[in-house]
Coordinates of C-alpha atoms in Angstrom, one line a residue:
X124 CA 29.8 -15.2 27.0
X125 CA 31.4 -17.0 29.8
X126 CA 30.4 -19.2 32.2
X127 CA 30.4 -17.3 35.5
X128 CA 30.0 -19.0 39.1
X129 CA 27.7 -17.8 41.5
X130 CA 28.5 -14.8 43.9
X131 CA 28.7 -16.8 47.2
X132 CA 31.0 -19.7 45.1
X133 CA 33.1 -16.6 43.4
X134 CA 33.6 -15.0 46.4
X135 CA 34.3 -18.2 48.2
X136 CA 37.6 -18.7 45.9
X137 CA 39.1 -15.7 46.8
X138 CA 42.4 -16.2 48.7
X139 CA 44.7 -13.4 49.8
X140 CA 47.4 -16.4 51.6
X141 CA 51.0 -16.0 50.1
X142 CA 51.5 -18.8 47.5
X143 CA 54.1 -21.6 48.4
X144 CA 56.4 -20.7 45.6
X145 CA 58.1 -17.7 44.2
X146 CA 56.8 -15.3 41.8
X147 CA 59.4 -16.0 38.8
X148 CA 58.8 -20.0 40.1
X149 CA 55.0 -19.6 39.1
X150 CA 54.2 -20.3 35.5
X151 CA 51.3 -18.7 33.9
X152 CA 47.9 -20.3 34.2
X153 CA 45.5 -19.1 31.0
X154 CA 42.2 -19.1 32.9
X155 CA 38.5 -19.5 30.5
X156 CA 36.5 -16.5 31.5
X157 CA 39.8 -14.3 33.0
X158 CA 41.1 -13.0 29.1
X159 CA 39.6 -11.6 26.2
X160 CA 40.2 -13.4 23.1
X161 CA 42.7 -12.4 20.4
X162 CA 42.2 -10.0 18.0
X163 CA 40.8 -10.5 14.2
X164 CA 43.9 -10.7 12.1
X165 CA 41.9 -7.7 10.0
X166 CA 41.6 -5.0 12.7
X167 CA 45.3 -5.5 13.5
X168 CA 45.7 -5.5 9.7
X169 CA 43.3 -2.5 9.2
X170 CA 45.3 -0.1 11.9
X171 CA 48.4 -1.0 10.8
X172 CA 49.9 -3.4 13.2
X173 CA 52.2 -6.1 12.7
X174 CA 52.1 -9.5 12.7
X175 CA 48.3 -9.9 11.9
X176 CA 47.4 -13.8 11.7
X177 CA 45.2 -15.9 13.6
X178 CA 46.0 -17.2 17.0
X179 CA 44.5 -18.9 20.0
X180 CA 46.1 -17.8 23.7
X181 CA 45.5 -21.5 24.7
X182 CA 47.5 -22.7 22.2
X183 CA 51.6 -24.0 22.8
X184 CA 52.3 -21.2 19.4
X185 CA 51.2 -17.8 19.7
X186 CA 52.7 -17.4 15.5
X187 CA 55.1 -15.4 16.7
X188 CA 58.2 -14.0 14.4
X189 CA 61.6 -15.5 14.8
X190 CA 63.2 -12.8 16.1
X191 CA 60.4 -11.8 18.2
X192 CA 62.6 -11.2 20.9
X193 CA 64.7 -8.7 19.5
X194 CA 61.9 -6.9 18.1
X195 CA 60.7 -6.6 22.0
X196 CA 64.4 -5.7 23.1
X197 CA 64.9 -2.5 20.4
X198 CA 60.9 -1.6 21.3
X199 CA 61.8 -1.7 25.0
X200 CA 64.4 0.8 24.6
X201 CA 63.3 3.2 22.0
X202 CA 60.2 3.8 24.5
X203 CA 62.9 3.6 27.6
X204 CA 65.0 6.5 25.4
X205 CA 61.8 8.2 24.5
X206 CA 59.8 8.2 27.8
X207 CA 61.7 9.9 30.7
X208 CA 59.0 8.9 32.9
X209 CA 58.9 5.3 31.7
X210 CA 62.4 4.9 32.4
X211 CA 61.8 6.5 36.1
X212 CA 59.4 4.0 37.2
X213 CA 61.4 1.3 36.3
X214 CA 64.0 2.5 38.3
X215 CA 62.8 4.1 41.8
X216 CA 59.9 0.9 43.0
X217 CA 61.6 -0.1 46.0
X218 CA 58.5 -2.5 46.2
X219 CA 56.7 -1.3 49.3
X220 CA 53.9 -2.5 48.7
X221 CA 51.9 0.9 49.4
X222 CA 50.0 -0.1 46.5
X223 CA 49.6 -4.2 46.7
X224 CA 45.8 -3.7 48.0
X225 CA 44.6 -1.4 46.0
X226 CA 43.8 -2.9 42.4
X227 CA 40.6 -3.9 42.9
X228 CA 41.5 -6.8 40.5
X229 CA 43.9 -8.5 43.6
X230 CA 40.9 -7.7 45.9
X231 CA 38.8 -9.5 44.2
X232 CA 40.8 -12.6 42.8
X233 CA 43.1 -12.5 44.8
X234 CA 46.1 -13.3 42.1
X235 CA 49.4 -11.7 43.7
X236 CA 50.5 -11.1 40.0
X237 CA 47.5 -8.5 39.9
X238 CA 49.1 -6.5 42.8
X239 CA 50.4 -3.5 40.9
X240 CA 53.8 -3.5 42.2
X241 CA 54.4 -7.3 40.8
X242 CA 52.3 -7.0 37.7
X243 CA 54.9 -4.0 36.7
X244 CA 57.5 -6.5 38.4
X245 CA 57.1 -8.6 34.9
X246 CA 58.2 -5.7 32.7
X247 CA 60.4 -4.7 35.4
X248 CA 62.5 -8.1 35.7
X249 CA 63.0 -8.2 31.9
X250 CA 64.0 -4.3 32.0
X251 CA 66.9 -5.3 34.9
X252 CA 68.1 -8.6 32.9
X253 CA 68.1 -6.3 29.3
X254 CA 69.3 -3.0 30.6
X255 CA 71.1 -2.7 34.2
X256 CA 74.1 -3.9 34.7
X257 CA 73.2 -5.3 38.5
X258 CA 70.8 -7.7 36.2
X259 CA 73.2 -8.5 34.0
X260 CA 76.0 -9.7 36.5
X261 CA 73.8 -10.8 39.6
X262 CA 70.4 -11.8 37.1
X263 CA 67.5 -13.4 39.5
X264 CA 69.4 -12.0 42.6
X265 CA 69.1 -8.1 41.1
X266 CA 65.4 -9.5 40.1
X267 CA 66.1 -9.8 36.4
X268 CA 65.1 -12.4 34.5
X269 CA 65.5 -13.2 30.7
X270 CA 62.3 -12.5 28.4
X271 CA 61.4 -16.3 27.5
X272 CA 58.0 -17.3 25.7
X273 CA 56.5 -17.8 29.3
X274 CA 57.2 -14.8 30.4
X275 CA 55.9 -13.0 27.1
X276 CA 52.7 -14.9 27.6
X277 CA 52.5 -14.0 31.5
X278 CA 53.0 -10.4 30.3
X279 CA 49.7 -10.6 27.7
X280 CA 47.9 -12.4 30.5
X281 CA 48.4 -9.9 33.1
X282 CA 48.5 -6.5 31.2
X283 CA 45.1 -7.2 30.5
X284 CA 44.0 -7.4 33.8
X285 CA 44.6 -4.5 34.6
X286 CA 41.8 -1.4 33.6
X287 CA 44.4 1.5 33.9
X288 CA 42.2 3.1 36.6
X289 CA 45.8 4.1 38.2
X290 CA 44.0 3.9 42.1
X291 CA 47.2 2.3 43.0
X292 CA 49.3 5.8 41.5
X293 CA 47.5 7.6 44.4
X294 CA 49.1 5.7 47.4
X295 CA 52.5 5.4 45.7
X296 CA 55.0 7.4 48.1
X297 CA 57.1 7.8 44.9
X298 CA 53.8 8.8 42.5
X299 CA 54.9 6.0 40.2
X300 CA 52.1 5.7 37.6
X301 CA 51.6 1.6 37.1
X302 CA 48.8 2.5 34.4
X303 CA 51.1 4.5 32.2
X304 CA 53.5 0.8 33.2
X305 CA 50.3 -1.4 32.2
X306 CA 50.1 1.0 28.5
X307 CA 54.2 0.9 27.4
X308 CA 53.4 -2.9 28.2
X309 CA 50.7 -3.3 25.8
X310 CA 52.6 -1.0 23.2
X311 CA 55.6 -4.0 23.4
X312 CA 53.0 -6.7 22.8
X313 CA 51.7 -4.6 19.8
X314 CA 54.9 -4.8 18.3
X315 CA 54.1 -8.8 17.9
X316 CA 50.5 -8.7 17.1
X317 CA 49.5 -9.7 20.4
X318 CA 46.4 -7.5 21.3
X319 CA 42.3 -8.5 22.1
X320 CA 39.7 -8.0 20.3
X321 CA 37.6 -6.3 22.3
X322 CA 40.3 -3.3 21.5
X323 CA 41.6 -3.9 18.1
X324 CA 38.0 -4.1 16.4
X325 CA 36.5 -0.8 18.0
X326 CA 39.8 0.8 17.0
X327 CA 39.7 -0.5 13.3
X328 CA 35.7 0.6 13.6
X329 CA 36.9 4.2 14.7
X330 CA 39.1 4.4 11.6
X331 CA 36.7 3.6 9.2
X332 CA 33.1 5.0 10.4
X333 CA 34.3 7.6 12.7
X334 CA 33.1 5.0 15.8
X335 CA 34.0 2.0 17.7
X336 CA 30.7 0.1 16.6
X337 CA 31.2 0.8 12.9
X338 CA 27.9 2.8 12.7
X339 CA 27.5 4.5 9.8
X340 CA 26.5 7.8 9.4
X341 CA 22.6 7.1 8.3
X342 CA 22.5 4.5 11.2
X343 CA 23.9 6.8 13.5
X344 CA 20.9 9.7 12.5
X345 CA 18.7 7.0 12.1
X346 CA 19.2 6.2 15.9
X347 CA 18.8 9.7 16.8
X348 CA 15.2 10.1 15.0
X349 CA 14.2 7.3 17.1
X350 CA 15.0 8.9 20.5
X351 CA 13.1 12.0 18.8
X352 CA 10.1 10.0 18.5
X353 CA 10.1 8.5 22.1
X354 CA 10.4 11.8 23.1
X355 CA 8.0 13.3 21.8
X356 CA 6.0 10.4 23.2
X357 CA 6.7 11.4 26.6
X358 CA 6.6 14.7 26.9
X359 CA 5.0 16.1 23.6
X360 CA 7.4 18.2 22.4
X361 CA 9.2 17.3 19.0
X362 CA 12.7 18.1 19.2
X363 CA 15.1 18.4 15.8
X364 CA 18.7 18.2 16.5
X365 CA 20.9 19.6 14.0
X366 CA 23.6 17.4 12.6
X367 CA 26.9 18.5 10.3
X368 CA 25.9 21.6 10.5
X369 CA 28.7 23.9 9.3
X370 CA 29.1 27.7 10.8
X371 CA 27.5 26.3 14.2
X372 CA 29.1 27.7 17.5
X373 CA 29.7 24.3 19.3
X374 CA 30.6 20.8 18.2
X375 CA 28.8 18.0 20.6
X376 CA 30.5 15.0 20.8
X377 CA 29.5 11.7 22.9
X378 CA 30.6 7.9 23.2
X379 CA 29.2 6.0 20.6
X380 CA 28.2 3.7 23.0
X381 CA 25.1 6.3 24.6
X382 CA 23.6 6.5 21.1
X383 CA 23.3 2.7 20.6
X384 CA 23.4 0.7 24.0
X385 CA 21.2 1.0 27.1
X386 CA 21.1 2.5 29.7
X387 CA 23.3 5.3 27.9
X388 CA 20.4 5.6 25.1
X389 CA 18.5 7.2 28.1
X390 CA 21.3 9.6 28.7
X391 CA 21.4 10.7 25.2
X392 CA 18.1 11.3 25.0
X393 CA 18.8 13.7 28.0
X394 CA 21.7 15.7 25.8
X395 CA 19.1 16.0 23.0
X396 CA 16.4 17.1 25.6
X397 CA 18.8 19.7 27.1
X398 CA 19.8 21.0 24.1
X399 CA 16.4 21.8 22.7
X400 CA 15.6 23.5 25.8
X401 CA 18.3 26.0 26.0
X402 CA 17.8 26.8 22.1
X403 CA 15.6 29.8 22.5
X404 CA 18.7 31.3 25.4
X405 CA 21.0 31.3 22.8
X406 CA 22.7 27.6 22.6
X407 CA 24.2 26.8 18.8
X408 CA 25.1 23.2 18.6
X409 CA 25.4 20.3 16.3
X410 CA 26.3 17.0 16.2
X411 CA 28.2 15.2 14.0
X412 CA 27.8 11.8 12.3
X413 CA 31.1 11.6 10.9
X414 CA 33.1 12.4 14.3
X415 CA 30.7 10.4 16.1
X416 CA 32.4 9.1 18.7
X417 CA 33.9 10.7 21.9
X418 CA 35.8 7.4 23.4
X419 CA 39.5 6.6 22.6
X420 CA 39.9 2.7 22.3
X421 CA 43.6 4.2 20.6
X422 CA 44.3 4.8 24.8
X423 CA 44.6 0.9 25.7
X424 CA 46.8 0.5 22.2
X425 CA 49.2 2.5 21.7
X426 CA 50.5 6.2 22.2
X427 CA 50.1 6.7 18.4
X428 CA 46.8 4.9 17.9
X429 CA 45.4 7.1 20.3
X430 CA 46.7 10.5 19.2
X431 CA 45.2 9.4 15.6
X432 CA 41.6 8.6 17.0
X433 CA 41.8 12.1 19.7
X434 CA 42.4 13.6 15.9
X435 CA 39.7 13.3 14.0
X436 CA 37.7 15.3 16.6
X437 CA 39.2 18.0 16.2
X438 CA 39.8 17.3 12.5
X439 CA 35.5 17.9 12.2
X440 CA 35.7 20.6 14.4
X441 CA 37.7 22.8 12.1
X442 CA 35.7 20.9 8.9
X443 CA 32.5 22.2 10.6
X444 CA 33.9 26.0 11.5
X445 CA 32.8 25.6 15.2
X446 CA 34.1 27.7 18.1
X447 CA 34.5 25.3 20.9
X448 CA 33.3 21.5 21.2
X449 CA 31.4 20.5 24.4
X450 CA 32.0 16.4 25.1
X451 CA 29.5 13.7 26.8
X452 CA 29.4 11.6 29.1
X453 CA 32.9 9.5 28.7
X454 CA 35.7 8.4 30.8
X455 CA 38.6 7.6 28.8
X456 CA 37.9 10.3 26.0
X457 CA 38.4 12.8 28.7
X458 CA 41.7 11.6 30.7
X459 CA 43.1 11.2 26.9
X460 CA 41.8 15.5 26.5
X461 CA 42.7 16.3 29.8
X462 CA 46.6 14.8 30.0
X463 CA 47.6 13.9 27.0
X464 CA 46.5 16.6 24.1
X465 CA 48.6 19.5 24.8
X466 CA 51.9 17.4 23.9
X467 CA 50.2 14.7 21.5
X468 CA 47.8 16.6 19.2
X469 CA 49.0 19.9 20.5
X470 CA 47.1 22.7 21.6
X471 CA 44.0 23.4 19.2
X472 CA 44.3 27.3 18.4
X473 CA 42.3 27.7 15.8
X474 CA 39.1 27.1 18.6
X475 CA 38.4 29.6 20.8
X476 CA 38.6 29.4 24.6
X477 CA 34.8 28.4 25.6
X478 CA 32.2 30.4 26.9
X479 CA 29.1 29.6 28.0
X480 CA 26.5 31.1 25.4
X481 CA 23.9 31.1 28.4
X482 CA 26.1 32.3 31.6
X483 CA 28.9 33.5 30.0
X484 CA 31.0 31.5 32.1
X485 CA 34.6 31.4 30.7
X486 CA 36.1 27.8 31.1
X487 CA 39.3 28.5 32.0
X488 CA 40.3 24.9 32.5
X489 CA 39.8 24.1 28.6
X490 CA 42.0 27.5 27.4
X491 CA 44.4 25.0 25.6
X492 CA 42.0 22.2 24.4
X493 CA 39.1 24.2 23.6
X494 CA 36.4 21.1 24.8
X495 CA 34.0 21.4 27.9
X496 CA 32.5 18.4 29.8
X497 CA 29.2 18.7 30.0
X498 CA 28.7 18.7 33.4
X499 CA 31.0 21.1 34.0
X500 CA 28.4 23.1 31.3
X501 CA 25.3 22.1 33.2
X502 CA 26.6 22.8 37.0
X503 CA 27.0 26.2 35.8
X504 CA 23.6 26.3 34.0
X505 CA 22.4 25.2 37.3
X506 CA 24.6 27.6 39.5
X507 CA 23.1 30.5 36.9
X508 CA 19.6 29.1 37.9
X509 CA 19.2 28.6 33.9
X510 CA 17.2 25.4 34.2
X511 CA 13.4 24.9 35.4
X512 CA 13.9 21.6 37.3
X513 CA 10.8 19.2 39.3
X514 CA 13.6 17.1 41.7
X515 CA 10.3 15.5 42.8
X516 CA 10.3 13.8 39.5
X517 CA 13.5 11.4 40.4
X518 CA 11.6 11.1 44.1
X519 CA 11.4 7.5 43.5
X520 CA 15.0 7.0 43.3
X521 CA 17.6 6.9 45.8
X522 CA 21.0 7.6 44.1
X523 CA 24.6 7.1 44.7
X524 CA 27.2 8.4 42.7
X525 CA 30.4 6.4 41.2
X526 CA 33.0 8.4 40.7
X527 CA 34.3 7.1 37.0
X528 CA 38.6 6.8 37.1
X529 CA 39.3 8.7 34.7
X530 CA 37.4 12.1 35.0
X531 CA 37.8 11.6 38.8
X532 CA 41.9 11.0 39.1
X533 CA 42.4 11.8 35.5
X534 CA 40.5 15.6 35.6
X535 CA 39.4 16.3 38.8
X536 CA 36.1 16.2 38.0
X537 CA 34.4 15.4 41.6
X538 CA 32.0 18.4 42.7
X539 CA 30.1 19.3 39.9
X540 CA 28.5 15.8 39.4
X541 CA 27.4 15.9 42.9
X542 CA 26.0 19.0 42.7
X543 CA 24.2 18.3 39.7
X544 CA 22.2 15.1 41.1
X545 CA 21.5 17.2 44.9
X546 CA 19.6 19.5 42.5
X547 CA 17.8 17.3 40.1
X548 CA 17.3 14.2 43.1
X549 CA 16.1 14.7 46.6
X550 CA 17.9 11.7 47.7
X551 CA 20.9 11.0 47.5
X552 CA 23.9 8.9 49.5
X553 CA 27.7 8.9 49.1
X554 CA 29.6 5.5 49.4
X555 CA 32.1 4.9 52.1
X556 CA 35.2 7.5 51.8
X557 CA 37.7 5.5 50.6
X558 CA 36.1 4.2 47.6
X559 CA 35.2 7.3 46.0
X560 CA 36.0 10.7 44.5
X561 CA 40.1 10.4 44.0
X562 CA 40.1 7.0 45.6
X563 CA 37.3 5.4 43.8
X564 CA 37.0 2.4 42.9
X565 CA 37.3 1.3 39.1
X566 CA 34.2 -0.9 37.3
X567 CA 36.3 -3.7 36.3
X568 CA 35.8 -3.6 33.1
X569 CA 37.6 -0.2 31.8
X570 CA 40.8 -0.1 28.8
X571 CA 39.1 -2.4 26.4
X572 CA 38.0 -5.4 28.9
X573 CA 34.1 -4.8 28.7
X574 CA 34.0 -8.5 26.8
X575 CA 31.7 -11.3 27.2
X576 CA 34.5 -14.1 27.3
X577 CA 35.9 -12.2 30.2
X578 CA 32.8 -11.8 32.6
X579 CA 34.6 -14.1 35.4
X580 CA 37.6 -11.2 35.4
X581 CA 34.9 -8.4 35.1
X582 CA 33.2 -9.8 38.3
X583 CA 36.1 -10.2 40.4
X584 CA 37.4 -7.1 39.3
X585 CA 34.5 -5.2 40.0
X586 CA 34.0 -6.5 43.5
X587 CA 35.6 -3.7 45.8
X588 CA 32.8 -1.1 43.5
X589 CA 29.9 -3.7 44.3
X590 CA 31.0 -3.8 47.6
X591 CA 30.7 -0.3 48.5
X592 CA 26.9 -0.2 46.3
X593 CA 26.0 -2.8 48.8
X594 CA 27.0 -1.0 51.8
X595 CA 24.7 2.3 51.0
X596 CA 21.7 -0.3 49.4
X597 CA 21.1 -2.4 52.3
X598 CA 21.8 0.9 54.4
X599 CA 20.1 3.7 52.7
X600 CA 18.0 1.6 50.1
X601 CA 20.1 3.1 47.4
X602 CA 18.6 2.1 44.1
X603 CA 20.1 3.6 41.5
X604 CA 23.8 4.3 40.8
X605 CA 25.1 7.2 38.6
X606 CA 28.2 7.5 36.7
X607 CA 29.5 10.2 34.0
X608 CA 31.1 7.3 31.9
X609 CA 29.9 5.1 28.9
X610 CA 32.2 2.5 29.7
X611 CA 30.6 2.2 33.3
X612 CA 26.8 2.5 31.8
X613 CA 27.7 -0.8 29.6
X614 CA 29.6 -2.4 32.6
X615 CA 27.9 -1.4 35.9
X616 CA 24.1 -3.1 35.1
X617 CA 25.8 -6.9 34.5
X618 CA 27.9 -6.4 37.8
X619 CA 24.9 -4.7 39.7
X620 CA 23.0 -8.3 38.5
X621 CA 25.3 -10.2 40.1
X622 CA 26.5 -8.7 43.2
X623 CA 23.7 -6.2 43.9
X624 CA 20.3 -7.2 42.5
X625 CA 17.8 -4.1 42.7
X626 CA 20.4 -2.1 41.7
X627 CA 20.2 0.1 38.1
X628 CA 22.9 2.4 36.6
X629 CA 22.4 6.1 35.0
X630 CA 24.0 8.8 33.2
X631 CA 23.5 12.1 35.4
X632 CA 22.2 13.9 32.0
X633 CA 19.5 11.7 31.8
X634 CA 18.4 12.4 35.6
X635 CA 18.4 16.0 34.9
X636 CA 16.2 15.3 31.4
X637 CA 14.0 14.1 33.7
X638 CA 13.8 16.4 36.3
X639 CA 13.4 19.0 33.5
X640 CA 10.4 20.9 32.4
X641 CA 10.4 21.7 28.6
X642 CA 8.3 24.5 27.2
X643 CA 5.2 23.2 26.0
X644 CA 5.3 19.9 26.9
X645 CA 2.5 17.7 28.0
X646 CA 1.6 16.8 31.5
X647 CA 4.3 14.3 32.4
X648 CA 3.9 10.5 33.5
X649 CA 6.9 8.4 32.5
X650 CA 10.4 9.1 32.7
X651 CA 12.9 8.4 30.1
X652 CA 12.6 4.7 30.5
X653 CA 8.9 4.9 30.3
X654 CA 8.3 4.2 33.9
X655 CA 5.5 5.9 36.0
X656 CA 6.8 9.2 38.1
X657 CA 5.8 9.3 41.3
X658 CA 2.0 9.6 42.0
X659 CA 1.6 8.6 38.2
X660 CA 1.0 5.3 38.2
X661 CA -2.6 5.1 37.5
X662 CA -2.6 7.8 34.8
X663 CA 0.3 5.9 33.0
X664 CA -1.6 2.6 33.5
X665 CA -4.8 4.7 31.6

C-alpha cells in the first residue's frame, strides 16, 4: 500500500492555478501512489490479450512491439468505423469547459490533464493528427499531435484516472459521454498489453472461478455457512439457503466482493436474512456458486471482455431453468445490464418478464433483460407492506445516502433507495444537492482503481464525496453512510478514515436485515456487526 500524506498536507497541495506551459508542452510525470501497477503477464495471457510480458510504468521501455504504433493507428479506426458515437465525440467538443470542474479527480488534485475535456483532448489530438485533414495540414495549430511514446504513456497515465462515473456527461451541452472516451481509450492500450492489475487479475479470476477473487465454489458455500452460523447467533433462527438449485423460480446473483469483504459481508447476510423471511409468502430462489459474481471487471477492459463476463450470468440462468434473476447490491454489474445488454448479449427471451412472487408487481423496466435490482424488489415489498420492520432498531444511526454512479446516472435508480432507509431508519439526512442523485459524486475508486499502490489517487479523487459526508456529519451528526454498490462498500471505509473519522459505510440490505423481525427469532440485542441496539447494551454486555 502506498504511502499517503496527511489530509491537511494532501489538501494543502491542491492547486487549481493554470500551469505556465502548454498542455502538449507538459511531459508526463509517473507519480508513486497516483497509478496502479501493471498487469501479471498471466491474466493478460489468461483472457487473451496481447503482448503479455513483464513491465514496470517507471521504466524508459514499456516492451512494447515494433510496430506498436500501427497496431494503435488500424485499432483507432476499426472502433472510429465501428462506433458512430465514438467518432461523434471526437468531433463536436468545442472545449467549453462545461465539464472542466466536475471530475472529482481535477477537484481534488487539481491536475488540468484530469479535466475531462483535456483528458479526452489526448485521444482527441492523436485522432485530428491520424484522421482529419485540418490535423494533417495545420497539425498542433488544428490541435493534432503525432502519437509518440510520451504521449502513449500520458494516455495510460491518465485513462486510469479517471472512474468512468460520467458526472462530467451530465453538464455537457452536447451530451458527449467522456467515460464511454475514457473505455475506447483503454480498449487501444489493450491492443499493446498495457492494462493494471487491479483489472486484468479479477477479469482472469472471473474466467476461471466464475468471480473476480478466484473463489471457488466450496469456498464460496463455505463462506455462506459461516454467515448462517453468525446468524443464527443473533437472532436464533437457522436459515438454509439453497444453492444450484435447478427448476428454482429466481436466480440471485451478488458482487463477489459482499460474500468475502467487509462491510459488504454484513449486507449479504441481509439478502440471506431476507430471503428466508419471505420463504413461507412464496419466494423461490437460489444462489449460485458457479455464476457467483454479479460485477463486470470486463466493463473497464474492453467491449468484448465485458459482454463475455455479463454472459455467463445468463449462461447459469438457463443451466439452472430459472424464470427471472434478481441482482445485489452492485454498481457496474448494473449500468453494464441496464445499457449495454440489449445490443451486446441481446435480449434474454428464454427468461420471463419478472414478477414479484409476493406483490405481483410486474417489472416492466426489466421486460428485455429479465433481472431486477433488489431494491427495486424490496421498495415494493415495502410499498405492499410485506415486511414486519422495528426502524427503532437502526435508532442509533444517523444515515446519509450516496448515490452510487452507475445505478444513479447509469439506471435511474434514485427513489427507491431512499425510501427504503426512511422506512427501516428514523433518521436520515441528504447531502447537499449538487452532489447527489444524478449529480453525485463518484467514490474515487470505481473501473478497476480500488488498489493499494494507488491510495494517494483514491484520496484525492474521492475528496468532492468526503466533502459533502462532512458537511451533513458535523451538521446533522451523520454517522453512517449507505450505498447500493460493492465497489463503494470496499472503497468508502478507507476514505471515510481519512477525511471523515466517525464515519462507517453500509449496504441498505443490511439496514433493513436489521430493522427486520424474523419468525421465531430470539429477543434481539446485536445488530449484524454484533453491536448492542439501542437500549441493549447491558443485556449484550450479560
Amino acid at each position: 500500500m502506498s504511502e499517503v500524506p496527511g489530509p491537511e498536507e494532501l489538501f494543502s497541495q491542491i492547486d487549481h492555478r493554470p500551469p505556465s506551459k502548454d498542455w502538449m508542452d507538459t511531459p508526463v510525470e509517473i507519480k508513486k501512489g497516483m497509478y496502479c501497477y501493471a498487469a501479471n503477464p498471466k491474466s493478460v495471457e489468461y483472457v487473451g490479450l496481447p503482448n503479455a510480458r513483464e513491465w514496470n510504468p517507471l521504466d524508459d521501455d514499456w516492451k512494447l512491439p515494433e510496430n506498436w504504433q500501427q497496431i494503435i493507428h488500424e485499432g483507432f479506426k476499426e472502433r472510429l468505423e465501428r462506433f458512430r458515437s465514438f467518432k461523434v465525440f471526437m468531433d463536436i467538443c468545442v472545449r467549453c469547459g462545461a465539464c472542466a470542474d466536475k471530475c472529482h479527480f481535477f477537484l481534488g488534485g487539481g491536475d488540468p490533464k484530469n479535466m475531462p475535456v483535456l483528458r479526452a483532448e489526448l485521444l482527441r489530438s492523436v485522432y485530428r493528427n491520424d484522421f482529419t485533414v485540418a490535423g494533417k495540414v495545420l497539425g498542433k495549430f488544428a490541435g493534432a499531435r503525432p502519437l509518440t511514446a510520451d504521449v502513449l504513456k500520458e494516455w495510460w497515465y491518465y485513462l486510469f484516472q479517471c472512474t468512468e462515473c460520467r458526472r462530467c456527461s451530465v453538464f455537457c451541452p452536447y451530451g458527449i459521454d467522456t467515460a464511454e472516451i475514457t473505455i475506447m481509450g483503454r480498449e487501444l492500450l489493450n491492443l499493446l498489453g498495457l492494462n493494471i492489475d487491479w483489472i486484468a487479475t479479477p477479469v482472469a479470476n472471473c474466467y476461471r472461478t466464475g468471480n473476480h477473487l478466484g473463489i471457488q465454489p466450496h469456498a464460496f458455500k463455505d463462506m455462506l455457512d459461516f454467515f448462517v452460523d453468525d446468524i443464527e447467533d443473533i437472532t436464533g433462527v437457522r436459515i438454509e439457503p439453497s444453492l444450484n438449485r435447478k427448476g428454482a423460480e429466481i436466480l440471485f446473483i451478488t458482487p463477489s466482493g459482499d460474500v468475502f469483504a467487509d462491510p459488504g459481508t454484513y449486507t449479504c447476510m441481509g439478502y440471506m436474512m431476507l430471503f428466508h423471511y419471505l420463504q413461507d409468502l412464496g419466494l423461490d430462489i437460489t444462489w449460485s456458486t458457479y455464476a457467483s459474481e454479479g460485477g463486470n471487471f470486463g466493463f473497464f477492459t474492453s467491449h468484448e471482455t465485458m459482454k463475455r463476463l455479463n454472459a455467463k450470468m445468463y449462461a447459469e440462468a438457463k443451466r439452472l431453468g430459472v424464470k427471472w434473476i434478481l441482482g445485489g447490491e452492485c454498481g457496474h454489474m448494473w449500468r453494464v445490464i441496464n445499457q449495454y445488454m440489449d445490443t451486446m448479449n441481446g435480449p434474454a427471451d428464454f427468461l420471463e418478464e419478472p414478477v414479484s412472487p409476493i406483490t405481483g408487481t410486474k417489472f416492466e423496466n426489466a421486460k428485455s433483460t429479465k433481472m431486477v435490482h433488489i431494491i427495486e424488489f424490496i421498495a415494493d415489498l415495502i410499498k405492499h407492506d410485506k415486511l414486519n420492520l422495528d426502524p427503532q432498531r437502526n435508532d442509533h444511526l444517523k444515515v446519509t445516502f450516496h448515490d452510487s454512479c452507475n445505478t444513479a446516472r447509469g439506471m435511474g435508480i434514485l427513489e427507491e433507495p431512499r425510501y427504503v432507509i426512511r422506512n427501516v431508519c428514523n433518521h436520515f439526512y441528504e447531502m447537499p444537492a449538487n452532489t447527489i442523485r444524478e449529480k453525485t459524486f463518484c467514490c474515487g475508486s470505481g473501473a478497476g482503481l480500488n488498489a493499494g499502490e494507488d491510495m494517494e489517487l483514491r484520496m484525492v479523487g474521492g475528496l468532492p464525496r468526503a466533502n459533502a459526508v462532512k458537511y451533513v456529519h458535523e451538521k446533522f451528526g451523520v454517522n453512517m453512510l449507505a450505498c447500493i454498490c460493492a465497489i463503494d462498500r470496499a472503497a468508502l471505509p478507507t476514505l471515510m478514515e481519512y477525511w471523515v473519522p466517525g464515519v462507517e459505510v453500509t449496504g441498505v440490505t443490511e439496514l433493513v436485515a436489521n430493522a427486520l423481525i424474523l419468525p421465531g427469532e430470539k429477543k434481539r440485542t446485536t445488530n449484524l456487526r454484533s453491536e448492542p441496539l439501542p437500549g441493549m447494551e447491558e443485556e449484550d454486555a450479560e
